[in-house]
Coordinates of C-alpha atoms and ligand atoms in Angstrom, one line a residue:
M1 CA -30.7 62.6 -7.3
K2 CA -27.2 63.9 -7.9
I3 CA -24.7 64.2 -5.7
A4 CA -21.3 65.0 -6.5
V5 CA -18.7 62.8 -3.6
L6 CA -15.6 64.5 -3.3
A7 CA -13.3 62.2 -0.7
G8 CA -10.6 64.6 -0.2
D9 CA -7.0 63.9 1.0
G10 CA -6.4 61.3 4.6
I11 CA -8.9 59.6 6.2
G12 CA -11.3 61.1 3.5
P13 CA -11.7 58.2 1.2
E14 CA -11.4 55.6 3.5
I15 CA -14.7 57.8 5.5
I16 CA -16.3 58.6 2.1
A17 CA -16.6 54.4 1.1
Q18 CA -18.2 54.3 4.8
A19 CA -20.8 56.7 3.5
M20 CA -21.2 55.6 0.0
K21 CA -22.3 51.5 1.2
A22 CA -24.9 52.9 3.0
L23 CA -26.1 55.4 -0.2
D24 CA -26.2 52.5 -1.9
V25 CA -28.3 50.2 -0.1
L26 CA -30.7 52.7 -1.1
K27 CA -29.8 52.9 -3.7
R28 CA -30.5 48.8 -4.0
D29 CA -34.2 49.7 -2.2
G30 CA -35.2 51.8 -5.3
L31 CA -34.0 55.4 -4.1
Q32 CA -33.3 56.9 -7.1
L33 CA -29.1 58.9 -6.3
E34 CA -26.0 59.3 -8.8
L35 CA -23.5 59.1 -7.4
E36 CA -20.3 61.3 -9.2
E37 CA -16.8 60.5 -7.6
A38 CA -14.1 64.2 -8.5
P39 CA -10.6 65.2 -7.1
Y40 CA -10.7 68.1 -4.5
G41 CA -8.3 69.5 -2.1
G42 CA -4.5 68.2 -1.9
A43 CA -6.1 65.4 -4.4
G44 CA -7.3 68.2 -6.9
Y45 CA -4.1 70.5 -6.6
D46 CA -2.4 66.3 -7.4
A47 CA -4.9 65.8 -10.8
A48 CA -4.8 69.7 -11.9
G49 CA -3.3 71.7 -10.0
D50 CA -6.1 73.4 -8.3
P51 CA -7.5 71.9 -5.0
L52 CA -10.2 73.2 -6.6
P53 CA -10.2 71.8 -10.5
E54 CA -12.7 73.1 -12.9
A55 CA -13.7 69.7 -14.1
T56 CA -15.0 69.3 -9.8
L57 CA -17.0 72.6 -9.3
K58 CA -18.5 71.8 -12.6
L59 CA -19.9 68.8 -11.5
A60 CA -20.8 70.3 -7.9
R61 CA -22.9 72.9 -10.0
A62 CA -24.6 70.4 -11.7
A63 CA -25.9 67.7 -8.7
D64 CA -28.2 69.2 -6.3
A65 CA -25.7 67.6 -2.9
V66 CA -22.4 67.3 -3.0
L67 CA -20.9 65.2 -0.3
C68 CA -17.4 65.6 1.0
G69 CA -14.3 64.3 2.7
A70 CA -12.2 66.2 4.2
V71 CA -8.6 67.8 2.3
G72 CA -5.6 69.5 4.1
G73 CA -2.3 66.8 4.8
P74 CA 1.3 68.2 5.8
Q75 CA 2.6 67.1 1.7
Y76 CA 0.5 70.7 0.9
D77 CA 1.8 73.2 4.4
A78 CA 4.6 74.7 1.9
L79 CA 2.3 75.1 -1.3
P80 CA 1.2 78.8 -1.9
R81 CA -2.1 80.4 -0.3
E82 CA -4.2 79.7 -2.7
K83 CA -3.5 75.9 -3.9
R84 CA -3.7 75.3 -0.8
P85 CA -6.4 72.2 0.6
E86 CA -8.1 74.9 2.6
Q87 CA -9.2 77.0 -0.4
G88 CA -10.6 74.4 -2.0
I89 CA -13.5 74.6 0.9
L90 CA -13.5 78.1 1.0
R91 CA -14.4 78.6 -2.8
I92 CA -16.9 76.4 -2.7
R93 CA -18.7 77.6 -0.6
K94 CA -19.4 80.8 -2.7
E95 CA -19.1 79.6 -6.2
L96 CA -22.8 77.6 -4.6
Q97 CA -23.8 80.4 -2.5
L98 CA -24.0 78.4 0.8
F99 CA -24.9 80.6 3.4
A100 CA -26.7 78.0 6.0
N101 CA -24.4 75.5 8.1
L102 CA -26.2 73.6 10.0
R103 CA -24.5 71.4 12.4
P104 CA -25.4 69.0 15.0
A105 CA -25.1 68.0 19.1
M106 CA -26.5 65.0 19.0
L107 CA -25.5 62.6 21.5
F108 CA -25.9 59.7 21.5
D109 CA -26.7 57.7 24.7
E110 CA -24.7 54.9 24.1
L111 CA -21.7 57.7 23.9
A112 CA -22.8 60.0 27.1
S113 CA -19.9 59.1 28.5
A114 CA -17.8 60.1 26.2
S115 CA -19.2 63.9 27.3
S116 CA -17.9 66.1 29.0
L117 CA -20.5 67.0 31.4
K118 CA -22.6 64.5 33.5
P119 CA -24.6 62.3 31.7
E120 CA -27.6 63.2 32.9
L121 CA -27.0 66.4 31.5
V122 CA -27.0 65.3 28.3
I123 CA -28.7 61.8 27.6
G124 CA -31.4 62.7 24.7
L125 CA -29.3 66.0 24.0
D126 CA -30.4 66.7 19.9
I127 CA -29.3 69.9 18.9
L128 CA -29.2 71.5 16.0
I129 CA -27.3 75.4 15.6
L130 CA -27.5 77.2 12.7
R131 CA -24.6 79.8 11.7
E132 CA -24.7 81.9 9.1
L133 CA -21.8 81.8 6.9
T134 CA -21.0 84.4 5.0
G135 CA -21.9 88.0 6.2
D136 CA -21.2 89.5 9.8
I137 CA -17.6 90.6 11.4
Y138 CA -15.8 88.5 9.6
F139 CA -16.6 90.0 6.4
G140 CA -18.3 93.2 7.0
E141 CA -16.1 96.0 5.3
P142 CA -14.2 98.9 6.5
R143 CA -12.1 96.5 7.4
G144 CA -7.6 96.3 8.3
R145 CA -5.4 98.2 10.7
R146 CA -4.9 102.8 10.9
I147 CA -3.0 105.2 12.6
N148 CA -5.5 106.3 15.2
A149 CA -6.5 110.8 16.6
R150 CA -3.8 110.2 19.5
G151 CA -1.4 108.1 16.9
E152 CA -1.8 104.8 18.1
Q153 CA -1.6 102.4 15.1
E154 CA -5.3 100.1 15.6
G155 CA -7.1 96.8 13.8
Y156 CA -10.4 97.3 13.2
D157 CA -13.0 94.6 11.5
T158 CA -17.0 96.1 11.6
M159 CA -19.8 93.9 12.4
L160 CA -22.3 94.3 9.3
Y161 CA -26.0 92.5 8.6
S162 CA -28.4 93.0 5.6
E163 CA -31.6 92.9 5.7
P164 CA -32.0 90.1 3.3
E165 CA -29.3 88.4 5.1
I166 CA -31.4 88.0 7.7
R167 CA -34.3 87.7 6.5
R168 CA -32.8 84.3 4.4
I169 CA -31.3 82.8 7.3
A170 CA -34.0 83.3 9.4
D171 CA -36.3 81.0 7.2
V172 CA -33.9 78.3 6.9
G173 CA -33.9 78.2 10.9
F174 CA -37.9 78.2 11.1
Q175 CA -37.5 76.0 8.7
A176 CA -35.7 73.1 10.5
A177 CA -37.2 74.1 13.6
M178 CA -40.4 73.1 11.5
K179 CA -38.8 69.4 10.8
R180 CA -38.3 69.4 14.5
S181 CA -39.6 70.4 18.7
R182 CA -41.2 73.6 16.4
K183 CA -38.7 75.3 19.2
L184 CA -35.7 78.6 17.8
T185 CA -34.0 79.8 19.5
S186 CA -32.6 83.5 18.0
V187 CA -29.3 84.4 19.4
D188 CA -27.3 87.1 19.7
K189 CA -25.9 90.6 21.6
E190 CA -29.4 92.5 21.1
N191 CA -28.1 95.3 25.2
V192 CA -24.8 96.6 23.2
L193 CA -24.9 95.7 19.4
E194 CA -27.3 98.2 16.8
T195 CA -26.3 94.6 14.0
S196 CA -27.5 93.0 17.3
R197 CA -30.7 95.2 17.8
F198 CA -32.1 95.1 13.8
W199 CA -31.4 91.4 13.8
R200 CA -33.7 90.6 16.6
E201 CA -36.3 92.9 14.9
V202 CA -36.0 91.3 11.1
V203 CA -36.2 88.0 13.0
K204 CA -39.4 88.7 14.6
D205 CA -41.0 90.1 11.7
V206 CA -39.9 86.3 9.4
A207 CA -41.6 85.1 12.5
K208 CA -44.8 86.0 11.0
K209 CA -45.1 83.2 8.7
Y210 CA -44.7 80.3 10.9
P211 CA -47.1 81.1 13.5
E212 CA -46.5 77.4 14.7
V213 CA -42.8 77.7 15.8
E214 CA -41.5 79.1 19.3
L215 CA -39.8 81.8 19.1
S216 CA -37.3 83.2 22.3
H217 CA -34.3 85.1 22.3
M218 CA -31.3 85.4 23.6
Y219 CA -27.8 87.2 25.1
V220 CA -24.5 85.4 23.2
D221 CA -22.9 84.8 26.9
N222 CA -26.6 83.4 28.3
A223 CA -26.5 80.7 25.4
A224 CA -22.4 79.9 26.3
M225 CA -23.9 79.4 29.8
Q226 CA -26.9 77.6 29.2
L227 CA -25.0 74.9 27.0
V228 CA -23.1 73.5 29.4
R229 CA -25.4 74.3 31.4
K230 CA -28.5 73.2 30.8
P231 CA -28.5 72.1 26.9
K232 CA -31.8 70.5 26.3
Q233 CA -33.3 73.1 26.7
F234 CA -32.6 73.9 23.0
D235 CA -33.9 72.8 19.8
V236 CA -33.0 74.5 17.3
I237 CA -30.2 77.9 17.8
V238 CA -30.3 80.2 14.9
T239 CA -27.1 83.1 15.2
G240 CA -25.1 85.4 13.4
N241 CA -21.6 83.9 11.8
M242 CA -18.8 84.5 14.2
F243 CA -21.4 83.6 17.6
G244 CA -22.2 80.3 16.2
D245 CA -18.0 79.6 15.2
I246 CA -18.7 79.7 19.1
L247 CA -21.3 77.6 20.2
S248 CA -21.1 75.0 17.4
D249 CA -17.6 74.0 18.8
E250 CA -18.8 74.2 22.5
A251 CA -21.9 72.1 21.4
S252 CA -19.8 69.7 19.7
M253 CA -17.9 68.8 22.2
L254 CA -20.9 68.1 24.6
T255 CA -21.3 64.8 22.6
G256 CA -18.1 63.5 23.2
S257 CA -16.2 63.0 19.9
I258 CA -15.0 65.0 16.7
G259 CA -15.7 61.8 14.8
M260 CA -19.5 61.6 15.9
L261 CA -20.5 65.0 14.4
P262 CA -22.1 66.1 10.6
S263 CA -22.9 69.2 9.1
A264 CA -24.4 71.2 5.8
S265 CA -23.4 74.4 3.9
L266 CA -27.1 75.1 2.2
D267 CA -28.2 77.6 -0.9
A268 CA -31.3 79.6 -0.2
N269 CA -32.9 76.1 -2.6
N270 CA -32.0 73.5 -0.2
K271 CA -28.6 72.5 -2.3
G272 CA -26.6 71.6 0.2
L273 CA -23.0 70.7 1.3
Y274 CA -22.6 68.1 3.7
E275 CA -19.0 66.9 5.7
P276 CA -18.1 66.0 8.6
A277 CA -16.7 68.9 10.9
H278 CA -13.2 67.4 11.2
G279 CA -10.0 67.1 8.8
S280 CA -8.6 64.8 7.3
A281 CA -7.0 63.4 9.9
P282 CA -3.2 63.1 8.5
D283 CA -1.7 60.9 12.1
I284 CA -4.8 58.5 11.4
A285 CA -5.2 58.2 7.8
G286 CA -4.2 54.9 5.8
K287 CA -4.9 52.7 8.6
N288 CA -8.3 51.7 8.6
I289 CA -9.0 53.1 12.3
A290 CA -11.1 56.7 11.5
N291 CA -14.5 56.8 12.8
P292 CA -16.8 57.1 8.9
L293 CA -19.7 57.4 11.1
A294 CA -19.6 61.5 10.9
T295 CA -19.5 61.1 7.2
I296 CA -22.5 58.5 7.1
L297 CA -24.6 61.0 9.5
S298 CA -23.3 63.4 6.9
A299 CA -25.2 61.7 4.1
A300 CA -27.7 60.6 6.8
M301 CA -28.2 65.2 6.7
M302 CA -28.4 64.9 3.0
L303 CA -31.2 63.1 2.6
R304 CA -33.7 65.1 5.4
Y305 CA -32.7 68.9 3.9
T306 CA -31.7 68.1 0.4
F307 CA -34.3 65.4 -0.5
N308 CA -37.2 65.8 1.3
Q309 CA -35.8 62.0 2.3
E310 CA -37.1 62.0 5.7
E311 CA -37.4 58.6 5.7
A312 CA -34.3 57.0 4.6
A313 CA -32.1 59.7 6.4
R314 CA -34.0 57.9 9.6
R315 CA -33.5 54.4 8.0
I316 CA -29.1 55.4 8.4
E317 CA -29.9 57.3 12.1
A318 CA -31.2 54.3 13.4
A319 CA -28.8 51.8 11.9
V320 CA -26.1 54.4 13.5
K321 CA -27.6 53.8 16.8
K322 CA -28.1 51.1 16.7
V323 CA -24.3 49.7 16.0
L324 CA -23.3 51.7 19.2
A325 CA -25.3 49.6 20.5
Q326 CA -24.5 46.3 19.6
G327 CA -21.4 48.3 21.2
Y328 CA -19.0 48.4 17.7
R329 CA -16.1 51.7 17.9
T330 CA -14.3 52.9 15.8
A331 CA -10.8 52.8 17.9
D332 CA -11.5 57.2 18.5
I333 CA -14.8 56.3 20.8
Y334 CA -13.4 52.5 22.3
E335 CA -13.8 51.9 25.8
T336 CA -12.5 48.6 27.6
E337 CA -16.5 45.7 27.4
M338 CA -16.7 47.2 23.8
R339 CA -16.3 45.4 19.8
R340 CA -13.5 47.7 18.3
V341 CA -13.7 48.0 14.5
S342 CA -11.2 48.9 11.9
T343 CA -13.5 52.1 9.5
T344 CA -14.7 49.2 6.8
E345 CA -16.4 46.9 9.9
M346 CA -17.7 49.9 11.1
G347 CA -19.1 50.8 7.5
D348 CA -20.3 46.9 7.2
A349 CA -21.9 47.0 11.0
V350 CA -24.5 50.1 9.6
V351 CA -24.7 48.3 6.1
A352 CA -26.1 45.8 7.7
A353 CA -27.8 47.0 10.2
M354 CA -30.1 48.9 8.0
G355 CA -31.6 45.5 7.0
Ligands
NAD401 P1 -8.6 67.3 11.9 O1 -9.8 66.9 12.5 O2 -8.4 66.4 11.0 O3 -7.9 66.7 13.3 C1 -7.9 66.8 15.1 C2 -7.8 65.7 16.0 O4 -8.8 64.5 15.4 C3 -6.6 63.8 15.7 O5 -5.7 63.7 16.6 C4 -7.5 63.1 14.4 O6 -7.3 62.2 14.2 C5 -8.6 63.3 15.0 N1 -9.7 62.4 14.2 C6 -10.4 63.5 13.2 N2 -11.2 62.9 12.4 C7 -11.1 61.7 12.8 C8 -12.0 60.2 12.9 N3 -12.8 60.8 11.8 N4 -12.1 59.2 13.8 C9 -11.3 59.6 14.4 N5 -9.6 60.5 14.7 C10 -10.3 61.4 14.1 O7 -7.9 68.8 12.7 P2 -6.8 69.3 12.4 O8 -5.5 67.4 12.9 O9 -6.5 70.2 13.0 O10 -5.6 68.9 10.9 C11 -5.6 68.6 10.1 C12 -6.0 68.8 8.5 O11 -7.8 68.9 8.2 C13 -5.2 70.1 7.7 O12 -4.8 71.0 7.0 C14 -6.2 70.8 8.5 O13 -6.2 72.0 7.8 C15 -7.9 70.1 7.4 N6 -9.3 70.6 7.9 C16 -10.0 70.5 7.2 C17 -11.6 70.4 7.2 C18 -12.1 70.4 6.1 O14 -11.6 69.6 5.4 N7 -13.1 70.4 6.5 C19 -11.8 70.8 8.3 C20 -10.5 70.3 9.8 C21 -9.0 70.6 9.2

């Protein structure tokens, strides 16, 4: 199991080091993990003049999974667009053909008071939002500006999904549902959009391969409402790029802190790139106060989705739950009477909790 580790910038190296400690415990206990680090983002630019240096891309291609910290920082803001750290993210996703973005919104009950919703609505919350990442109105052609028949300027984009694009994301959705509680909600806007009508038809067809999964369909406006009204009704949500962009951010807020949220982006063979949902947090970089749990939980997702190591994934997740129950809190999730810890202390606590 080969893992390319791209720590990136800002808090990236600090939080990645904690995830590597957790993976080291699994290695010690016999899991055959090979980890190799390479520069990426601003660090890639500093090392090789490129946010995704050739050698880093080569390593990522050869690996089975890529574990990333985060990229970006004010010192890179003045660079030309193609040299900016964020281009490293976009390029690696494209190069590795990562089309499925998985964003769990899982609330650790110990953090229920950090949610924007009442505790009874979110205690036990565990949903997975699956967003298609390479198609839809964000990439559809034609797009642009033009002068219309009335001589007015207008802007336009094209919402577009091909059948293979819908099939492959639907497959990931059903497979994820099979690993969880076998409920899949496909979100669209079928009452208005032709693309959505087609989306729904194809998803229904793919469903025939997965008779064990209970499939339902929901309009995106209703889904946005239901997520804040009764979020626990969902298990896995599958949707297109734009709807998924919006719903996954909405769902993330139900869980309180951005420092807790992992994410995965997968290709057709379950090779994946795993990273926290947050950025490089330059405001707190180098202070040893960042929350490493999103990154540690990203490593758990990697074990589950790329390596099929469910037991190892659960071991990490259970350790995170345990440290929260023990009262360990980094500054971003701190509440009075809790044990305030640094980034490294949180990493050590997770390692200790893994036994
Ligand atoms: P951010 O997520 O880095 O930070 C937003 C706020 O959340 C900050 O106050 C930060 O201190 C806090 N925060 C974030 N992660 C935290 C953690 N683990 N523990 C504690 N607090 C945490 O978003 P931003 O400030 O908008 O962006 C900063 C840089 O990150 C920019 O250069 C941006 O382009 C980049 N960025 C990178 C990624 C990525 O690498 N995938 C994603 C988003 C933003």
